[in-house]
Coordinates of N, CA and C in Angstrom, one line a residue:
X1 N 6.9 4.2 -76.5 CA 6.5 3.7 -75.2 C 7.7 3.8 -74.2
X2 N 8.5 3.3 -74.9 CA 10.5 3.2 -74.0 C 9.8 4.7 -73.3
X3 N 10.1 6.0 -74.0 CA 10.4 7.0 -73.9 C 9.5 7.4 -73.1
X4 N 8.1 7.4 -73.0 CA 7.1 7.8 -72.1 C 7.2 7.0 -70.7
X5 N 7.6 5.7 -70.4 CA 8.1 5.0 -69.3 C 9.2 6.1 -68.3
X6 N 10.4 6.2 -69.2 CA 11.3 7.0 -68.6 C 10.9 8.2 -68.3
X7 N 10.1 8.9 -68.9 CA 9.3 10.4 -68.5 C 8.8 10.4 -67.1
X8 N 7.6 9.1 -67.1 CA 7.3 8.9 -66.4 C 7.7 8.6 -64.9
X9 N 9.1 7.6 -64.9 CA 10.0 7.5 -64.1 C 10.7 9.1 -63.7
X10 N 10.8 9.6 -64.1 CA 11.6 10.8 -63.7 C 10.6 11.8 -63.3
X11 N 9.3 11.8 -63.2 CA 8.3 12.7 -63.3 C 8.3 12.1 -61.4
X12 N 8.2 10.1 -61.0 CA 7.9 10.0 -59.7 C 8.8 10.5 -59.1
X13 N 10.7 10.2 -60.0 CA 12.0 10.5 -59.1 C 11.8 12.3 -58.6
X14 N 10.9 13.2 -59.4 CA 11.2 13.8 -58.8 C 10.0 14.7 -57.7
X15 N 9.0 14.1 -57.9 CA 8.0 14.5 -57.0 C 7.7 13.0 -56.0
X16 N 9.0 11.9 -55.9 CA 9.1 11.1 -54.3 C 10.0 12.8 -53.9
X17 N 11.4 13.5 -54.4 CA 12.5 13.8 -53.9 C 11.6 15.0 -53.1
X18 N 10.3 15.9 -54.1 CA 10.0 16.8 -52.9 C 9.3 16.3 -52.0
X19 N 8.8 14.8 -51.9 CA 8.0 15.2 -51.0 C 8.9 14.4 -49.9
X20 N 9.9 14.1 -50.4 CA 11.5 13.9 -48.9 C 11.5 14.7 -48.5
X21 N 11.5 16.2 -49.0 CA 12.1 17.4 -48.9 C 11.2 17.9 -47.9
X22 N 9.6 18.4 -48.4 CA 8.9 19.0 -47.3 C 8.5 17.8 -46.2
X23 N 9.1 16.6 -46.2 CA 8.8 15.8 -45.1 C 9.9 16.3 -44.1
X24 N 11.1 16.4 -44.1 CA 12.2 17.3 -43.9 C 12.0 18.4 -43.7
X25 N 11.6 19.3 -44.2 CA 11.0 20.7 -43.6 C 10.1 20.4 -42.6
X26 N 9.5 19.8 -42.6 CA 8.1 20.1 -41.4 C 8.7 19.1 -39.7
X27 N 9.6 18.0 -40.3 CA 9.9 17.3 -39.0 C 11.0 18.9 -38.6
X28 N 11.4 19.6 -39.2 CA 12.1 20.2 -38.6 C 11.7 21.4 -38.1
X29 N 10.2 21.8 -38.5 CA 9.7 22.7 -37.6 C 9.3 22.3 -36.2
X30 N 9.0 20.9 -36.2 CA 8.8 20.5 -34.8 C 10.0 20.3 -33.7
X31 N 11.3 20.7 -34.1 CA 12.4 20.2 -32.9 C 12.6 22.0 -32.8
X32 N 12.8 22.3 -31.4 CA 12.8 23.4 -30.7 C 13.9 23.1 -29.8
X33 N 15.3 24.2 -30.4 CA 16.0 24.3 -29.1 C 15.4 25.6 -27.8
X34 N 15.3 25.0 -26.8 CA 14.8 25.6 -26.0 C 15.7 26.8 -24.6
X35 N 16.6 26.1 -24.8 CA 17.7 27.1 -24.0 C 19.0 26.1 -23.3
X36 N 20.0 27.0 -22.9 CA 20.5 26.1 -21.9 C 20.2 26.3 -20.7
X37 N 20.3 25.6 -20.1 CA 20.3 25.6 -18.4 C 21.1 25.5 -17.6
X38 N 22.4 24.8 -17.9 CA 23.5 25.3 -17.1 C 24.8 24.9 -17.2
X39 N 25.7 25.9 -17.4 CA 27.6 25.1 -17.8 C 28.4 24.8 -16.3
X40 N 28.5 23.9 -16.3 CA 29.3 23.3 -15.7 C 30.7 23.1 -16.3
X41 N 31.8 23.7 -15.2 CA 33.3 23.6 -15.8 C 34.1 22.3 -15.3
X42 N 34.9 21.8 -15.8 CA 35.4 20.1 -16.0 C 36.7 20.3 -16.0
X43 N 37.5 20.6 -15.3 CA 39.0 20.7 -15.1 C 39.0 22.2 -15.7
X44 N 40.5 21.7 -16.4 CA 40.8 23.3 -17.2 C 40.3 23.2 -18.0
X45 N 39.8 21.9 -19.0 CA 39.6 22.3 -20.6 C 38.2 21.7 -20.7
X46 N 37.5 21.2 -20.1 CA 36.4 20.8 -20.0 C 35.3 21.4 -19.8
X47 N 33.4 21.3 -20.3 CA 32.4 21.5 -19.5 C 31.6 20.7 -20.0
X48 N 30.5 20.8 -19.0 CA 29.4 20.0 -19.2 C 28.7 21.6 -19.5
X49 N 27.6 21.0 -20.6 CA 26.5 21.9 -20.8 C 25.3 21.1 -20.8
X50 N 24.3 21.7 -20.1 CA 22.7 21.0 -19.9 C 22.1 22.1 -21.2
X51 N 21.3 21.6 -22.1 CA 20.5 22.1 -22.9 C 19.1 21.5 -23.0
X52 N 18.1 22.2 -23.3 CA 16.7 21.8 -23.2 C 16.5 21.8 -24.8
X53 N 15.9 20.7 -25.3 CA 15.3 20.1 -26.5 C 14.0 19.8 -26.6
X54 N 13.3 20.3 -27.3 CA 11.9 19.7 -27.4 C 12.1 19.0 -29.1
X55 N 11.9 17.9 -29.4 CA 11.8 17.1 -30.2 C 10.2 16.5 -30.6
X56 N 10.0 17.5 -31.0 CA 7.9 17.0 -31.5 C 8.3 16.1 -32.5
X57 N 9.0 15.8 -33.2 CA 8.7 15.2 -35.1 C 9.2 14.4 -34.6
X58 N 8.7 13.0 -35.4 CA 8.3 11.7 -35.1 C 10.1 10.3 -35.0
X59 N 11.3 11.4 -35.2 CA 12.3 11.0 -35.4 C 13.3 10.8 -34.6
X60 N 14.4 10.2 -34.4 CA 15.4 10.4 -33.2 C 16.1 11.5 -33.4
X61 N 16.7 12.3 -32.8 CA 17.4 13.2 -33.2 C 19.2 12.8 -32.6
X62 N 20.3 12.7 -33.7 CA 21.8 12.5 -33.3 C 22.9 13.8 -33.7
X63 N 23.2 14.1 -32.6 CA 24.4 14.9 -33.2 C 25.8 14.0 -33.3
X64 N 26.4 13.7 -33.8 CA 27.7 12.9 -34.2 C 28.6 13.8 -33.5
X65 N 28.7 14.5 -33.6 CA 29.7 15.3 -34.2 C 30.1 17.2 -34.2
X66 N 30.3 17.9 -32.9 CA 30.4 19.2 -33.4 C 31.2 19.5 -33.1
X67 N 31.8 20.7 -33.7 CA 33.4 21.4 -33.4 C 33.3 22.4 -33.6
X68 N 34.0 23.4 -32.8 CA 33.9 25.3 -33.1 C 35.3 25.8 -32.5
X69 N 35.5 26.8 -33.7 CA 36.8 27.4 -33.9 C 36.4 28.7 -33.5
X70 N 37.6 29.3 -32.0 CA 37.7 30.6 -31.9 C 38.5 31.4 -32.1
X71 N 37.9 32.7 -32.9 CA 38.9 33.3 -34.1 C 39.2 34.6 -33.4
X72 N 40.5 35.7 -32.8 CA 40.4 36.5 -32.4 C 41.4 37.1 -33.9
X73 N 40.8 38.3 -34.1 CA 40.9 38.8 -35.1 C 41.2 37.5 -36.7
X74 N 42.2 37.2 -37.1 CA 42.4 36.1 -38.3 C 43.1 35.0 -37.2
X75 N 43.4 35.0 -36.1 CA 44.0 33.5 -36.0 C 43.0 33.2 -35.0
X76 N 43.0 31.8 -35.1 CA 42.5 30.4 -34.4 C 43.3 30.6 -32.7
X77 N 42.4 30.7 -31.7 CA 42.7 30.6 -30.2 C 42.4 29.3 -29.8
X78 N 41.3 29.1 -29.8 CA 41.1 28.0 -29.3 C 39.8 27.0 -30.5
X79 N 39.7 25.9 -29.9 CA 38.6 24.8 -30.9 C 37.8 23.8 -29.3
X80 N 36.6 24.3 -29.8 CA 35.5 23.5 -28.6 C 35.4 22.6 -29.8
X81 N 35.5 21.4 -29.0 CA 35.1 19.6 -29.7 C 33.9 19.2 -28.5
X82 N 32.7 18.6 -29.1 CA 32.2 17.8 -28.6 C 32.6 16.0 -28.2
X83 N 32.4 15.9 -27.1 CA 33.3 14.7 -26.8 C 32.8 13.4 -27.0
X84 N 31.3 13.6 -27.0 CA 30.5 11.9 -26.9 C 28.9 12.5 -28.1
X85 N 28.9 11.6 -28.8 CA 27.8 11.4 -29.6 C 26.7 12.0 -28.4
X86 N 25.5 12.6 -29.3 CA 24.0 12.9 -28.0 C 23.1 12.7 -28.9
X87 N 22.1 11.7 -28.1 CA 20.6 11.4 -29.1 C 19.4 12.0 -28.1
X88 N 18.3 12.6 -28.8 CA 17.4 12.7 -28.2 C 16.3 11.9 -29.0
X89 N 15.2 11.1 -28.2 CA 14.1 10.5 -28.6 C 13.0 10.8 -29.2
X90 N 12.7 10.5 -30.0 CA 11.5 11.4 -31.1 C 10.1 11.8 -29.7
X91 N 9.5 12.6 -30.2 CA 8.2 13.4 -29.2 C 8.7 13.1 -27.5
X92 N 9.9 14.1 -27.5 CA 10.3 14.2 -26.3 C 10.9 15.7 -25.9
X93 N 10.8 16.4 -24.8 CA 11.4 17.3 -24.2 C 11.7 16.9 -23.1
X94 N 13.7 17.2 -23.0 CA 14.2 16.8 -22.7 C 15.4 17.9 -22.3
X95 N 15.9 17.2 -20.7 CA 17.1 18.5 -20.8 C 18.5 17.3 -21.2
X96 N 19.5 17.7 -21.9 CA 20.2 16.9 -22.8 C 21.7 17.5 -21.9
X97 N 22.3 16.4 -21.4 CA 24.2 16.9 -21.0 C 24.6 16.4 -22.3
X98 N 25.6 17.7 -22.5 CA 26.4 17.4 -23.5 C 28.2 17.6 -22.5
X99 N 28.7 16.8 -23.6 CA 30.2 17.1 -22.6 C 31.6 17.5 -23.8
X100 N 31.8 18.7 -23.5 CA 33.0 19.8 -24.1 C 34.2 19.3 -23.9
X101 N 35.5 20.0 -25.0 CA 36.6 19.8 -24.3 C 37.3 20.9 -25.3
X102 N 38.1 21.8 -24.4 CA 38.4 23.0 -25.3 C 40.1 22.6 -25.7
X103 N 40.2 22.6 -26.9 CA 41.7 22.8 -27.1 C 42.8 23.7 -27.9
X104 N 43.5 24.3 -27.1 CA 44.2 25.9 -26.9 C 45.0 25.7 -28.0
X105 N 45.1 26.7 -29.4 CA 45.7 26.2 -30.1 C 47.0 27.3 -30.0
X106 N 46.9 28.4 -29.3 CA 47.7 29.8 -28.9 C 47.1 30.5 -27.1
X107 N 48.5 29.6 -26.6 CA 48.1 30.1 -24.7 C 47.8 31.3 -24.8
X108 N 48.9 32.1 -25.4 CA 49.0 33.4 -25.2 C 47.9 34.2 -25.5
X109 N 47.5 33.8 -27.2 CA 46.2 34.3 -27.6 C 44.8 34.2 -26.7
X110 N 45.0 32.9 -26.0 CA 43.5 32.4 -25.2 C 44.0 33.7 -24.0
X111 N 44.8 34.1 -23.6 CA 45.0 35.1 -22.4 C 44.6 36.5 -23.0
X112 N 44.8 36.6 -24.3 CA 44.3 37.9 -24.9 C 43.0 38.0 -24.8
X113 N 42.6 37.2 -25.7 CA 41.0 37.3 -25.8 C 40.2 37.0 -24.5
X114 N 40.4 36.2 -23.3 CA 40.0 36.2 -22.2 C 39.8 37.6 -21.8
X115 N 41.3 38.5 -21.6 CA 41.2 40.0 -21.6 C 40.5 40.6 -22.4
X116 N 39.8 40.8 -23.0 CA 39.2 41.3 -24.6 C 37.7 41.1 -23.7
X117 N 37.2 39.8 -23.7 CA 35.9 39.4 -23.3 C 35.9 40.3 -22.0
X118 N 36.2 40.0 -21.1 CA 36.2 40.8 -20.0 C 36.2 42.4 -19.8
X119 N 36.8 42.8 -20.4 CA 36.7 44.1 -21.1 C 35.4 44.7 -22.1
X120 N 35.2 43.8 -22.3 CA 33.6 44.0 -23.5 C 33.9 44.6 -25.1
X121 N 35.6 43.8 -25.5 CA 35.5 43.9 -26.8 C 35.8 43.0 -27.9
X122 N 34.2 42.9 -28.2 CA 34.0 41.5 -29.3 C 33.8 41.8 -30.4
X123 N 34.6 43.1 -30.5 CA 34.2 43.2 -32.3 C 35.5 42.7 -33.2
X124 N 36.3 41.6 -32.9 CA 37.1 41.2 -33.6 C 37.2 39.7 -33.2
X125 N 36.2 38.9 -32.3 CA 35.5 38.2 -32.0 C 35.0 37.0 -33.0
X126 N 35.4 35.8 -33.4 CA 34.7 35.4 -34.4 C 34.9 33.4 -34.2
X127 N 33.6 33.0 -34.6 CA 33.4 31.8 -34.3 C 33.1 30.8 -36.1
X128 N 34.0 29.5 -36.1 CA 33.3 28.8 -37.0 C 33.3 27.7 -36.2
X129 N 31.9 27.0 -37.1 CA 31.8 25.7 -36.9 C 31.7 24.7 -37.7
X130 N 31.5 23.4 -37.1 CA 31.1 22.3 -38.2 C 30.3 21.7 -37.2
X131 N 29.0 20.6 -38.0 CA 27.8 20.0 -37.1 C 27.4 18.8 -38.0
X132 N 27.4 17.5 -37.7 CA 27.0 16.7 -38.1 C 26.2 15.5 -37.1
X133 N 25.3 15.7 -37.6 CA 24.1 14.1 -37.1 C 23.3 13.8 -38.0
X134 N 21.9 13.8 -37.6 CA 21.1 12.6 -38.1 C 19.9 13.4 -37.4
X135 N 18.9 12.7 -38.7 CA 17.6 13.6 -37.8 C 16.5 12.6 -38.5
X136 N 16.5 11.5 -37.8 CA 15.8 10.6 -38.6 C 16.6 9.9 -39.9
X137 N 16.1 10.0 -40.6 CA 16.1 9.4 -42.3 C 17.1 10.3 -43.0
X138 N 17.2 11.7 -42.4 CA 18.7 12.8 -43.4 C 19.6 12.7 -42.7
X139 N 20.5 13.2 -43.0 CA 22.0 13.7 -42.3 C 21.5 14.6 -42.3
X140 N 22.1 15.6 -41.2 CA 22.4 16.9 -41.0 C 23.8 17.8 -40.7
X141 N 24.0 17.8 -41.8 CA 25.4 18.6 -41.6 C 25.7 20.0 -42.2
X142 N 25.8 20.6 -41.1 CA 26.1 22.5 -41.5 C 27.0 22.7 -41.1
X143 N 27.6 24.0 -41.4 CA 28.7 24.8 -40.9 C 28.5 26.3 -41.1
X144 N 29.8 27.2 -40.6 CA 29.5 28.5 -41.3 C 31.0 28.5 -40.9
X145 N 31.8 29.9 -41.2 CA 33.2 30.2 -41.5 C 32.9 31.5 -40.4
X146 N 33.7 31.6 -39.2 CA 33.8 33.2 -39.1 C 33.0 34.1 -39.0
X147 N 31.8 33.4 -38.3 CA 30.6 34.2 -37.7 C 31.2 35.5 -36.5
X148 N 30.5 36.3 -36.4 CA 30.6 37.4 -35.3 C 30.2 36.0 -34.4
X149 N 30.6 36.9 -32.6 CA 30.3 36.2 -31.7 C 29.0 36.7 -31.4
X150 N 28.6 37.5 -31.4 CA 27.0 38.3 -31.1 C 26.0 36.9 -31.6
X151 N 25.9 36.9 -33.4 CA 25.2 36.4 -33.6 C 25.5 35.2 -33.8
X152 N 26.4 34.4 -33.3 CA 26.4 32.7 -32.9 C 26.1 32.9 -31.4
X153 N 25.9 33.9 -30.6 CA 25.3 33.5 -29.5 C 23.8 33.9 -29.3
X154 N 23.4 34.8 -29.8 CA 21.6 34.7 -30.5 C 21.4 33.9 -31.2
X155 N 22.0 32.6 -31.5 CA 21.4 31.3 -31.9 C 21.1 30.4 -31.0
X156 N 21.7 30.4 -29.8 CA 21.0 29.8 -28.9 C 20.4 30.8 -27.7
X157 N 19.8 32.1 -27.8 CA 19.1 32.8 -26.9 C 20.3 33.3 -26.2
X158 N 21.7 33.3 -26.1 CA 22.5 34.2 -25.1 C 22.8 35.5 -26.0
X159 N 23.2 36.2 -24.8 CA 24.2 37.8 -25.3 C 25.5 37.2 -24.7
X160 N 26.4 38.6 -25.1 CA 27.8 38.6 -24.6 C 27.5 39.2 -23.2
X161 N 26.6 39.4 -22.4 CA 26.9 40.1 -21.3 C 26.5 38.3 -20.4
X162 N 25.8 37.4 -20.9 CA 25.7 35.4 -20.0 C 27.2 35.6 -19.9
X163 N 27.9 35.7 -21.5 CA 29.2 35.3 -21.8 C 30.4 35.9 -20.5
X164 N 30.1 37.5 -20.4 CA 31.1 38.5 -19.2 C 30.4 37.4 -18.1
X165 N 29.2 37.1 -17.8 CA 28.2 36.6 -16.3 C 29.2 35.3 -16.2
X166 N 29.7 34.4 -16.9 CA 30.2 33.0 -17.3 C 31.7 33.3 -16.4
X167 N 32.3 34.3 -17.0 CA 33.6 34.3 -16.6 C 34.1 35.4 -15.7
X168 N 33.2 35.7 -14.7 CA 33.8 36.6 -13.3 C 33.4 35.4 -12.5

């Protein structure tokens, strides 16, 4: 009897865990980044960015927390930190300010790669990140290591030619 109890118990522990899981999957088909709308520059090291959110699933959505490392060939140039926590409200679309602050970890390098970008050469170009919030009831926290810049910027709908548009 012991023995069939515990079966049993492990049988709900693990079909509540999927159905956490595809409850998770589906709120997250409902949040739609929808683009940005416009950077605004903040001194030297600062911006504001406006981004559009559609948030259909029934949850708050929190970013805590994001940071991105820019990599021109192996060394670190610069690191974008996000400055202030951002929530958006469950079944809402929404244009969202977020506010940047870049910090130069190599002047000289940030002068290289500026020249590089402007020039149109981003094949030694490379971006990591880290991201932590909340999306309801989960954490959400990803990263990646040393993405091309192409496709960390086809994650949110830009090319590198917004990127050259950004800085003339």
């Amino acid at each position: 009897m012991r023995k069939l109890l515990l079966q049993l118990l492990l049988l709900l522990v693990v079909l509540a865990g999927g159905g956490c899981r595809r409850a998770v999957e589906k709120s997250a088909r409902k949040i739609r980044f929808e683009g940005i709308e416009r950077v605004e520059r903040q001194g030297l090291t600062g911006a504001e960015v406006v981004v559009r959110i559609d948030n259909g699933s029934a949850h708050r959505l929190t970013l805590a927390s994001a940071e991105c490392d820019i990599y021109q060939a192996d060394a670190r140039v610069a690191t974008v930190v996000l400055t202030a926590p951002v929530e958006i409200e469950p079944r809402t679309v929404a244009s969202v300010s977020t506010n940047w602050r870049l910090k130069i970890s190599d002047p000289l390098a940030l002068l290289v790669l500026y020249g590089k970008v402007r020039a149109g050469e981003f094949d030694q170009i490379a971006v990591s990140f880290r991201v932590e919030g909340r999306g309801g009831p989960a954490p959400v926290n990803f990263s990646r290591e040393k993405m091309p810049l192409s496709e960390f910027l086809n994650t949110f709908g830009l090319s590198i030619q917004d990127v050259q548009n950004y800085l003339k």
